[in-house]
Amino acid sequence: MLRSAAFVLSLLVSPILCAADKPLALVIHGGAGTMSREALTPEREAEIRADLDRALDAGHAVLRAGGSALDAVTAAVVVLEDSPHFNAGKGAVFNAEGVNELDAAIMDGATQRAGAVAAIHRTKNPIRLARAVMEQSRHVMLIGEGAEKFGESVGIEFVDPAYFRTEHRWQQLQDAKAREAAQAALPRSYHYGTVGAVALDGEGRIATATSTGGTTNKRWGRVGDTPVIGAGTYAGARCGVSATGTGEFFIRLMVAYDICARMEYRGDSLAAAAEEVVMKRLPAIGGDGGIIALDGEGNISATFNTSGMYRGWIKPDGTRGTAIFKE
């Protein structure tokens, strides 16, 4: 009888122990591009790494407390949006009209729910608005004035558009206009910039969030891959991906979904799928950039075909790091 009781008790306790033993993982990025070691001062590098660490701390604190992957990626991306060092939120680039035009998306791999916003101008943290679209509307993507009217109806925080202005980004726009007038090519770095996070929580759920200011001097309401579910942002039961790079190519190849689909349908490892898509398929059509991704075991990929990508990670064993170039 005692043995039988002990056996029943073990059945009741085991699921709790298994859940507690599940891996926690978080990976973030602050954009890929043609970074130059010479152009990156030690002071600026230290500031960028500090912001990456703050984003890791914010997201991982949620996971350690038993929170959801959705809450973790939201927390991490909010920190990156609030930093002037990345092309999202506070640090967003200007479009051709001298306006900051913001896009964001979030996806819950466990439920396949997703929310996205594009071409917004007054939302302090676009990732919060994207999440509200997912959780408080029956839609997936809202754009422009309509998206922000929805945001007002659900209590999203708004700021004066002047909040987004940074002198560094303003000078980038002036340089881009001067080069355009002289019919000179823009530096590749002007086409990059996105932030993102992918998390695996204690329940085995994966979520992904991505946010961007787009490309410097963009026109005509251009929208890149970030808010396009499957292109720049995707999460499923086994895989989550956030992308950064020249968005038009990521849209054409549906990069984020392609990586996860290769794992789901062909049994590819995360590393093999990311390598094939980012290092072979993208360059074959002229695309460049990178991705961060993780799988249900907590394996992490940060794969890019550019000279650098701002990135950070915390693995299931608790080890962590940040990097910029191909260390």
mmCIF file of C-alpha atoms in Angstrom:
data_model
loop_
_atom_site.group_PDB
_atom_site.id
_atom_site.type_symbol
_atom_site.label_atom_id
_atom_site.label_comp_id
_atom_site.label_asym_id
_atom_site.label_seq_id
_atom_site.Cartn_x
_atom_site.Cartn_y
_atom_site.Cartn_z
ATOM 1 C CA MET A 1 0.000 0.000 0.000
ATOM 2 C CA LEU A 2 2.816 2.376 0.911
ATOM 3 C CA ARG A 3 4.629 1.481 -2.297
ATOM 4 C CA SER A 4 1.450 2.130 -4.305
ATOM 5 C CA ALA A 5 0.978 5.524 -2.626
ATOM 6 C CA ALA A 6 4.579 6.441 -3.329
ATOM 7 C CA PHE A 7 4.141 5.487 -6.983
ATOM 8 C CA VAL A 8 1.022 7.656 -7.340
ATOM 9 C CA LEU A 9 2.812 10.546 -5.629
ATOM 10 C CA SER A 10 5.731 10.231 -8.055
ATOM 11 C CA LEU A 11 3.355 10.506 -10.994
ATOM 12 C CA LEU A 12 1.884 13.668 -9.554
ATOM 13 C CA VAL A 13 5.238 15.253 -8.816
ATOM 14 C CA SER A 14 7.131 14.241 -11.956
ATOM 15 C CA PRO A 15 5.425 16.633 -14.406
ATOM 16 C CA ILE A 16 6.249 19.548 -12.123
ATOM 17 C CA LEU A 17 9.880 18.514 -11.921
ATOM 18 C CA CYS A 18 10.068 18.032 -15.674
ATOM 19 C CA ALA A 19 8.586 21.463 -16.304
ATOM 20 C CA ALA A 20 11.104 23.017 -13.931
ATOM 21 C CA ASP A 21 13.932 21.213 -15.727
ATOM 22 C CA LYS A 22 12.998 22.523 -19.165
ATOM 23 C CA PRO A 23 15.625 24.811 -20.688
ATOM 24 C CA LEU A 24 15.323 28.587 -20.711
ATOM 25 C CA ALA A 25 16.977 30.471 -23.547
ATOM 26 C CA LEU A 26 17.028 33.979 -24.975
ATOM 27 C CA VAL A 27 18.737 35.493 -28.001
ATOM 28 C CA ILE A 28 18.522 39.112 -29.179
ATOM 29 C CA HIS A 29 19.834 41.260 -32.002
ATOM 30 C CA GLY A 30 20.239 44.954 -32.687
ATOM 31 C CA GLY A 31 20.631 44.761 -36.449
ATOM 32 C CA ALA A 32 23.079 43.397 -39.017
ATOM 33 C CA GLY A 33 25.126 45.454 -41.427
ATOM 34 C CA THR A 34 28.466 46.626 -42.710
ATOM 35 C CA MET A 35 29.891 47.516 -39.315
ATOM 36 C CA SER A 36 33.479 48.724 -39.307
ATOM 37 C CA ARG A 37 35.820 48.161 -36.398
ATOM 38 C CA GLU A 38 37.539 51.425 -37.262
ATOM 39 C CA ALA A 39 34.292 53.436 -37.161
ATOM 40 C CA LEU A 40 33.103 51.942 -33.874
ATOM 41 C CA THR A 41 34.752 53.833 -31.031
ATOM 42 C CA PRO A 42 35.437 52.003 -27.766
ATOM 43 C CA GLU A 43 32.940 54.294 -26.022
ATOM 44 C CA ARG A 44 30.141 53.581 -28.503
ATOM 45 C CA GLU A 45 30.859 49.852 -28.454
ATOM 46 C CA ALA A 46 30.665 49.836 -24.659
ATOM 47 C CA GLU A 47 27.316 51.656 -24.765
ATOM 48 C CA ILE A 48 25.902 49.258 -27.352
ATOM 49 C CA ARG A 49 27.016 46.194 -25.415
ATOM 50 C CA ALA A 50 25.587 47.663 -22.221
ATOM 51 C CA ASP A 51 22.191 48.094 -23.889
ATOM 52 C CA LEU A 52 22.331 44.558 -25.243
ATOM 53 C CA ASP A 53 23.070 43.334 -21.720
ATOM 54 C CA ARG A 54 20.155 45.353 -20.326
ATOM 55 C CA ALA A 55 17.834 43.769 -22.874
ATOM 56 C CA LEU A 56 19.118 40.300 -21.978
ATOM 57 C CA ASP A 57 18.631 41.019 -18.278
ATOM 58 C CA ALA A 58 15.065 42.235 -18.838
ATOM 59 C CA GLY A 59 14.013 39.230 -20.909
ATOM 60 C CA HIS A 60 15.796 36.614 -18.843
ATOM 61 C CA ALA A 61 14.384 37.976 -15.578
ATOM 62 C CA VAL A 62 10.926 37.198 -16.949
ATOM 63 C CA LEU A 63 11.929 33.647 -17.850
ATOM 64 C CA ARG A 64 13.615 32.965 -14.497
ATOM 65 C CA ALA A 65 10.475 34.117 -12.685
ATOM 66 C CA GLY A 66 8.413 31.566 -14.619
ATOM 67 C CA GLY A 67 7.052 34.098 -17.092
ATOM 68 C CA SER A 68 6.105 33.433 -20.687
ATOM 69 C CA ALA A 69 8.304 33.655 -23.743
ATOM 70 C CA LEU A 70 5.920 36.355 -25.004
ATOM 71 C CA ASP A 71 6.551 38.505 -21.945
ATOM 72 C CA ALA A 72 10.286 37.883 -22.219
ATOM 73 C CA VAL A 73 10.638 38.987 -25.851
ATOM 74 C CA THR A 74 8.414 41.998 -25.200
ATOM 75 C CA ALA A 75 10.573 43.075 -22.260
ATOM 76 C CA ALA A 76 13.812 42.627 -24.202
ATOM 77 C CA VAL A 77 12.636 44.507 -27.294
ATOM 78 C CA VAL A 78 11.232 47.403 -25.236
ATOM 79 C CA VAL A 79 14.743 47.956 -23.832
ATOM 80 C CA LEU A 80 16.195 47.970 -27.353
ATOM 81 C CA GLU A 81 13.465 50.320 -28.612
ATOM 82 C CA ASP A 82 14.259 52.728 -25.776
ATOM 83 C CA SER A 83 17.943 52.869 -26.725
ATOM 84 C CA PRO A 84 19.175 55.505 -29.210
ATOM 85 C CA HIS A 85 21.791 53.059 -30.527
ATOM 86 C CA PHE A 86 19.502 50.829 -32.583
ATOM 87 C CA ASN A 87 17.231 51.483 -35.540
ATOM 88 C CA ALA A 88 13.940 50.975 -33.713
ATOM 89 C CA GLY A 89 11.871 53.174 -31.409
ATOM 90 C CA LYS A 90 14.025 55.967 -29.992
ATOM 91 C CA GLY A 91 16.903 55.345 -32.413
ATOM 92 C CA ALA A 92 14.842 54.972 -35.596
ATOM 93 C CA VAL A 93 16.049 56.379 -38.903
ATOM 94 C CA PHE A 94 14.181 59.086 -40.851
ATOM 95 C CA ASN A 95 12.241 58.587 -44.054
ATOM 96 C CA ALA A 96 12.522 60.957 -47.034
ATOM 97 C CA GLU A 97 10.000 63.369 -45.484
ATOM 98 C CA GLY A 98 12.040 63.638 -42.281
ATOM 99 C CA VAL A 99 9.649 61.454 -40.320
ATOM 100 C CA ASN A 100 10.364 58.388 -38.205
ATOM 101 C CA GLU A 101 8.197 55.579 -39.540
ATOM 102 C CA LEU A 102 8.094 52.457 -37.374
ATOM 103 C CA ASP A 103 7.181 48.784 -37.887
ATOM 104 C CA ALA A 104 6.997 45.862 -35.447
ATOM 105 C CA ALA A 105 5.701 42.310 -35.090
ATOM 106 C CA ILE A 106 5.329 39.633 -32.445
ATOM 107 C CA MET A 107 4.366 35.962 -32.653
ATOM 108 C CA ASP A 108 3.499 33.237 -30.143
ATOM 109 C CA GLY A 109 4.742 29.885 -31.416
ATOM 110 C CA ALA A 110 2.526 27.866 -29.083
ATOM 111 C CA THR A 111 -0.731 29.280 -30.434
ATOM 112 C CA GLN A 112 0.368 30.666 -33.826
ATOM 113 C CA ARG A 113 -1.131 34.005 -32.878
ATOM 114 C CA ALA A 114 0.615 37.043 -34.326
ATOM 115 C CA GLY A 115 0.320 40.819 -34.350
ATOM 116 C CA ALA A 116 2.036 43.452 -36.464
ATOM 117 C CA VAL A 117 2.015 47.202 -37.124
ATOM 118 C CA ALA A 118 3.571 49.271 -39.886
ATOM 119 C CA ALA A 119 4.136 52.933 -40.766
ATOM 120 C CA ILE A 120 3.355 54.318 -37.312
ATOM 121 C CA HIS A 121 4.761 57.601 -35.981
ATOM 122 C CA ARG A 122 3.724 58.271 -32.370
ATOM 123 C CA THR A 123 3.852 54.949 -30.542
ATOM 124 C CA LYS A 124 6.671 54.959 -27.970
ATOM 125 C CA ASN A 125 7.129 51.197 -28.097
ATOM 126 C CA PRO A 126 5.832 49.714 -31.353
ATOM 127 C CA ILE A 127 6.267 46.167 -30.050
ATOM 128 C CA ARG A 128 3.639 46.852 -27.390
ATOM 129 C CA LEU A 129 1.210 47.984 -30.069
ATOM 130 C CA ALA A 130 1.946 44.881 -32.176
ATOM 131 C CA ARG A 131 1.204 42.723 -29.150
ATOM 132 C CA ALA A 132 -2.038 44.593 -28.524
ATOM 133 C CA VAL A 133 -3.080 43.881 -32.115
ATOM 134 C CA MET A 134 -2.445 40.189 -31.453
ATOM 135 C CA GLU A 135 -4.193 40.015 -28.101
ATOM 136 C CA GLN A 136 -6.922 42.654 -28.272
ATOM 137 C CA SER A 137 -8.088 42.613 -31.880
ATOM 138 C CA ARG A 138 -9.160 40.002 -34.409
ATOM 139 C CA HIS A 139 -6.526 41.178 -36.881
ATOM 140 C CA VAL A 140 -2.869 40.409 -37.548
ATOM 141 C CA MET A 141 -1.556 43.630 -39.110
ATOM 142 C CA LEU A 142 -2.654 47.252 -38.746
ATOM 143 C CA ILE A 143 -0.941 50.192 -40.420
ATOM 144 C CA GLY A 144 -0.523 53.951 -40.154
ATOM 145 C CA GLU A 145 -3.121 56.175 -38.553
ATOM 146 C CA GLY A 146 -5.567 53.310 -38.116
ATOM 147 C CA ALA A 147 -3.047 51.316 -36.112
ATOM 148 C CA GLU A 148 -2.451 54.232 -33.774
ATOM 149 C CA LYS A 149 -6.168 54.917 -33.381
ATOM 150 C CA PHE A 150 -6.501 51.318 -32.273
ATOM 151 C CA GLY A 151 -3.580 51.868 -29.901
ATOM 152 C CA GLU A 152 -5.325 54.846 -28.334
ATOM 153 C CA SER A 153 -8.411 52.701 -27.750
ATOM 154 C CA VAL A 154 -6.455 50.116 -25.756
ATOM 155 C CA GLY A 155 -4.238 52.465 -23.749
ATOM 156 C CA ILE A 156 -0.916 52.239 -25.602
ATOM 157 C CA GLU A 157 1.607 54.950 -24.654
ATOM 158 C CA PHE A 158 2.156 57.671 -27.245
ATOM 159 C CA VAL A 159 4.817 60.368 -27.508
ATOM 160 C CA ASP A 160 5.377 63.518 -29.509
ATOM 161 C CA PRO A 161 7.157 62.522 -32.755
ATOM 162 C CA ALA A 162 10.081 64.705 -31.668
ATOM 163 C CA TYR A 163 10.884 62.000 -29.103
ATOM 164 C CA PHE A 164 12.321 59.828 -31.881
ATOM 165 C CA ARG A 165 14.693 62.444 -33.265
ATOM 166 C CA THR A 166 18.389 61.827 -32.669
ATOM 167 C CA GLU A 167 21.079 63.981 -34.237
ATOM 168 C CA HIS A 168 22.964 60.953 -35.526
ATOM 169 C CA ARG A 169 19.962 59.733 -37.519
ATOM 170 C CA TRP A 170 19.124 63.237 -38.725
ATOM 171 C CA GLN A 171 22.627 63.648 -40.137
ATOM 172 C CA GLN A 172 22.327 60.263 -41.804
ATOM 173 C CA LEU A 173 19.260 61.540 -43.643
ATOM 174 C CA GLN A 174 21.033 64.723 -44.753
ATOM 175 C CA ASP A 175 23.947 62.665 -46.040
ATOM 176 C CA ALA A 176 21.582 60.312 -47.851
ATOM 177 C CA LYS A 177 19.835 63.233 -49.558
ATOM 178 C CA ALA A 178 23.151 64.775 -50.592
ATOM 179 C CA ARG A 179 24.318 61.472 -52.049
ATOM 180 C CA GLU A 180 21.014 61.053 -53.856
ATOM 181 C CA ALA A 181 21.330 64.514 -55.398
ATOM 182 C CA ALA A 182 24.834 63.641 -56.551
ATOM 183 C CA GLN A 183 23.576 60.292 -57.857
ATOM 184 C CA ALA A 184 25.997 58.537 -55.525
ATOM 185 C CA ALA A 185 25.250 55.197 -53.938
ATOM 186 C CA LEU A 186 24.155 55.097 -50.336
ATOM 187 C CA PRO A 187 26.324 53.216 -47.850
ATOM 188 C CA ARG A 188 24.966 49.732 -47.256
ATOM 189 C CA SER A 189 24.646 50.562 -43.579
ATOM 190 C CA TYR A 190 21.780 52.962 -44.407
ATOM 191 C CA HIS A 191 19.665 50.003 -45.509
ATOM 192 C CA TYR A 192 20.007 48.051 -42.264
ATOM 193 C CA GLY A 193 18.727 48.188 -38.748
ATOM 194 C CA THR A 194 16.243 46.194 -36.744
ATOM 195 C CA VAL A 195 16.006 44.815 -33.231
ATOM 196 C CA GLY A 196 14.601 41.478 -32.220
ATOM 197 C CA ALA A 197 14.348 38.757 -29.599
ATOM 198 C CA VAL A 198 13.502 35.065 -29.498
ATOM 199 C CA ALA A 199 12.814 33.259 -26.215
ATOM 200 C CA LEU A 200 12.133 29.751 -24.933
ATOM 201 C CA ASP A 201 10.276 29.595 -21.624
ATOM 202 C CA GLY A 202 9.906 26.969 -18.896
ATOM 203 C CA GLU A 203 6.771 25.560 -20.510
ATOM 204 C CA GLY A 204 8.636 24.910 -23.744
ATOM 205 C CA ARG A 205 6.941 27.790 -25.562
ATOM 206 C CA ILE A 206 8.785 29.906 -28.136
ATOM 207 C CA ALA A 207 7.994 33.535 -29.007
ATOM 208 C CA THR A 208 9.567 36.070 -31.335
ATOM 209 C CA ALA A 209 9.447 39.874 -31.483
ATOM 210 C CA THR A 210 10.977 42.279 -34.020
ATOM 211 C CA SER A 211 10.939 46.092 -34.337
ATOM 212 C CA THR A 212 12.466 48.549 -36.813
ATOM 213 C CA GLY A 213 12.613 52.063 -38.169
ATOM 214 C CA GLY A 214 13.128 50.740 -41.703
ATOM 215 C CA THR A 215 15.684 52.255 -44.074
ATOM 216 C CA THR A 216 17.095 55.769 -44.201
ATOM 217 C CA ASN A 217 15.413 58.053 -46.775
ATOM 218 C CA LYS A 218 12.701 55.497 -47.595
ATOM 219 C CA ARG A 219 9.745 56.665 -49.691
ATOM 220 C CA TRP A 220 6.161 55.938 -50.615
ATOM 221 C CA GLY A 221 5.201 54.128 -47.433
ATOM 222 C CA ARG A 222 7.842 51.441 -47.947
ATOM 223 C CA VAL A 223 7.485 48.532 -45.519
ATOM 224 C CA GLY A 224 10.153 45.884 -45.114
ATOM 225 C CA ASP A 225 10.142 42.360 -43.766
ATOM 226 C CA THR A 226 9.859 43.069 -40.018
ATOM 227 C CA PRO A 227 6.028 43.166 -39.760
ATOM 228 C CA VAL A 228 5.503 40.516 -42.424
ATOM 229 C CA ILE A 229 4.822 37.287 -40.548
ATOM 230 C CA GLY A 230 7.037 34.579 -42.007
ATOM 231 C CA ALA A 231 9.500 36.980 -43.593
ATOM 232 C CA GLY A 232 11.179 38.897 -40.777
ATOM 233 C CA THR A 233 9.314 37.418 -37.816
ATOM 234 C CA TYR A 234 8.096 33.893 -37.154
ATOM 235 C CA ALA A 235 7.571 31.476 -34.270
ATOM 236 C CA GLY A 236 6.301 27.925 -34.234
ATOM 237 C CA ALA A 237 6.254 25.056 -31.787
ATOM 238 C CA ARG A 238 9.842 24.038 -32.634
ATOM 239 C CA CYS A 239 11.515 27.198 -33.860
ATOM 240 C CA GLY A 240 11.520 30.995 -33.622
ATOM 241 C CA VAL A 241 13.306 33.481 -35.912
ATOM 242 C CA SER A 242 13.831 37.255 -35.995
ATOM 243 C CA ALA A 243 15.553 38.715 -39.048
ATOM 244 C CA THR A 244 17.516 41.837 -39.938
ATOM 245 C CA GLY A 245 18.839 42.996 -43.288
ATOM 246 C CA THR A 246 17.587 44.184 -46.663
ATOM 247 C CA GLY A 247 13.920 43.455 -46.132
ATOM 248 C CA GLU A 248 12.823 43.083 -49.730
ATOM 249 C CA PHE A 249 14.922 39.929 -50.090
ATOM 250 C CA PHE A 250 13.695 38.472 -46.809
ATOM 251 C CA ILE A 251 10.113 38.965 -47.998
ATOM 252 C CA ARG A 252 10.794 37.262 -51.333
ATOM 253 C CA LEU A 253 12.252 34.204 -49.636
ATOM 254 C CA MET A 254 10.033 34.210 -46.521
ATOM 255 C CA VAL A 255 13.267 33.696 -44.614
ATOM 256 C CA ALA A 256 11.978 33.318 -41.060
ATOM 257 C CA TYR A 257 9.376 30.717 -41.999
ATOM 258 C CA ASP A 258 11.706 28.919 -44.396
ATOM 259 C CA ILE A 259 14.184 28.212 -41.605
ATOM 260 C CA CYS A 260 11.482 26.794 -39.342
ATOM 261 C CA ALA A 261 9.864 24.851 -42.184
ATOM 262 C CA ARG A 262 13.145 23.124 -42.990
ATOM 263 C CA MET A 263 13.281 21.932 -39.400
ATOM 264 C CA GLU A 264 9.632 20.883 -39.325
ATOM 265 C CA TYR A 265 9.336 19.117 -42.682
ATOM 266 C CA ARG A 266 12.887 17.937 -43.441
ATOM 267 C CA GLY A 267 14.210 17.412 -39.960
ATOM 268 C CA ASP A 268 17.080 19.854 -40.454
ATOM 269 C CA SER A 269 18.886 21.097 -37.368
ATOM 270 C CA LEU A 270 18.546 24.764 -36.509
ATOM 271 C CA ALA A 271 22.161 25.385 -37.493
ATOM 272 C CA ALA A 272 21.806 23.636 -40.856
ATOM 273 C CA ALA A 273 18.555 25.408 -41.725
ATOM 274 C CA ALA A 274 19.927 28.845 -40.856
ATOM 275 C CA GLU A 275 23.151 28.192 -42.766
ATOM 276 C CA GLU A 276 21.322 27.115 -45.914
ATOM 277 C CA VAL A 277 18.914 30.050 -45.971
ATOM 278 C CA VAL A 278 21.137 32.922 -44.796
ATOM 279 C CA MET A 279 24.460 31.927 -46.276
ATOM 280 C CA LYS A 280 23.249 30.371 -49.553
ATOM 281 C CA ARG A 281 19.701 31.232 -50.572
ATOM 282 C CA LEU A 282 19.846 34.923 -49.604
ATOM 283 C CA PRO A 283 23.152 35.743 -51.333
ATOM 284 C CA ALA A 284 22.002 33.847 -54.430
ATOM 285 C CA ILE A 285 19.395 36.552 -55.096
ATOM 286 C CA GLY A 286 21.509 39.467 -53.834
ATOM 287 C CA GLY A 287 20.212 39.592 -50.281
ATOM 288 C CA ASP A 288 22.236 40.292 -47.185
ATOM 289 C CA GLY A 289 21.595 40.420 -43.465
ATOM 290 C CA GLY A 290 21.183 37.921 -40.680
ATOM 291 C CA ILE A 291 18.899 36.125 -38.249
ATOM 292 C CA ILE A 292 18.691 35.069 -34.663
ATOM 293 C CA ALA A 293 16.834 31.869 -33.869
ATOM 294 C CA LEU A 294 16.374 29.143 -31.312
ATOM 295 C CA ASP A 295 14.720 25.759 -31.139
ATOM 296 C CA GLY A 296 12.770 23.835 -28.522
ATOM 297 C CA GLU A 297 15.938 22.433 -26.970
ATOM 298 C CA GLY A 298 17.403 25.878 -26.413
ATOM 299 C CA ASN A 299 19.907 25.674 -29.266
ATOM 300 C CA ILE A 300 20.706 29.166 -30.519
ATOM 301 C CA SER A 301 21.711 30.457 -33.958
ATOM 302 C CA ALA A 302 23.000 33.921 -34.819
ATOM 303 C CA THR A 303 23.812 33.605 -38.513
ATOM 304 C CA PHE A 304 24.661 36.551 -40.789
ATOM 305 C CA ASN A 305 26.341 37.174 -44.139
ATOM 306 C CA THR A 306 27.370 40.762 -43.383
ATOM 307 C CA SER A 307 30.475 42.021 -41.591
ATOM 308 C CA GLY A 308 28.663 42.226 -38.284
ATOM 309 C CA MET A 309 25.441 41.901 -36.305
ATOM 310 C CA TYR A 310 24.747 43.314 -32.861
ATOM 311 C CA ARG A 311 23.660 40.316 -30.807
ATOM 312 C CA GLY A 312 23.442 38.780 -27.376
ATOM 313 C CA TRP A 313 22.390 35.463 -25.856
ATOM 314 C CA ILE A 314 21.760 33.521 -22.690
ATOM 315 C CA LYS A 315 21.938 29.748 -23.122
ATOM 316 C CA PRO A 316 20.078 27.095 -21.112
ATOM 317 C CA ASP A 317 23.179 26.524 -18.975
ATOM 318 C CA GLY A 318 23.162 30.205 -17.999
ATOM 319 C CA THR A 319 26.206 31.223 -20.022
ATOM 320 C CA ARG A 320 25.786 34.528 -21.801
ATOM 321 C CA GLY A 321 27.531 36.914 -24.107
ATOM 322 C CA THR A 322 27.299 39.806 -26.525
ATOM 323 C CA ALA A 323 29.056 40.251 -29.855
ATOM 324 C CA ILE A 324 29.199 42.585 -32.840
ATOM 325 C CA PHE A 325 31.623 41.198 -35.391
ATOM 326 C CA LYS A 326 32.369 37.626 -36.416
ATOM 327 C CA GLU A 327 34.169 36.696 -33.232
#
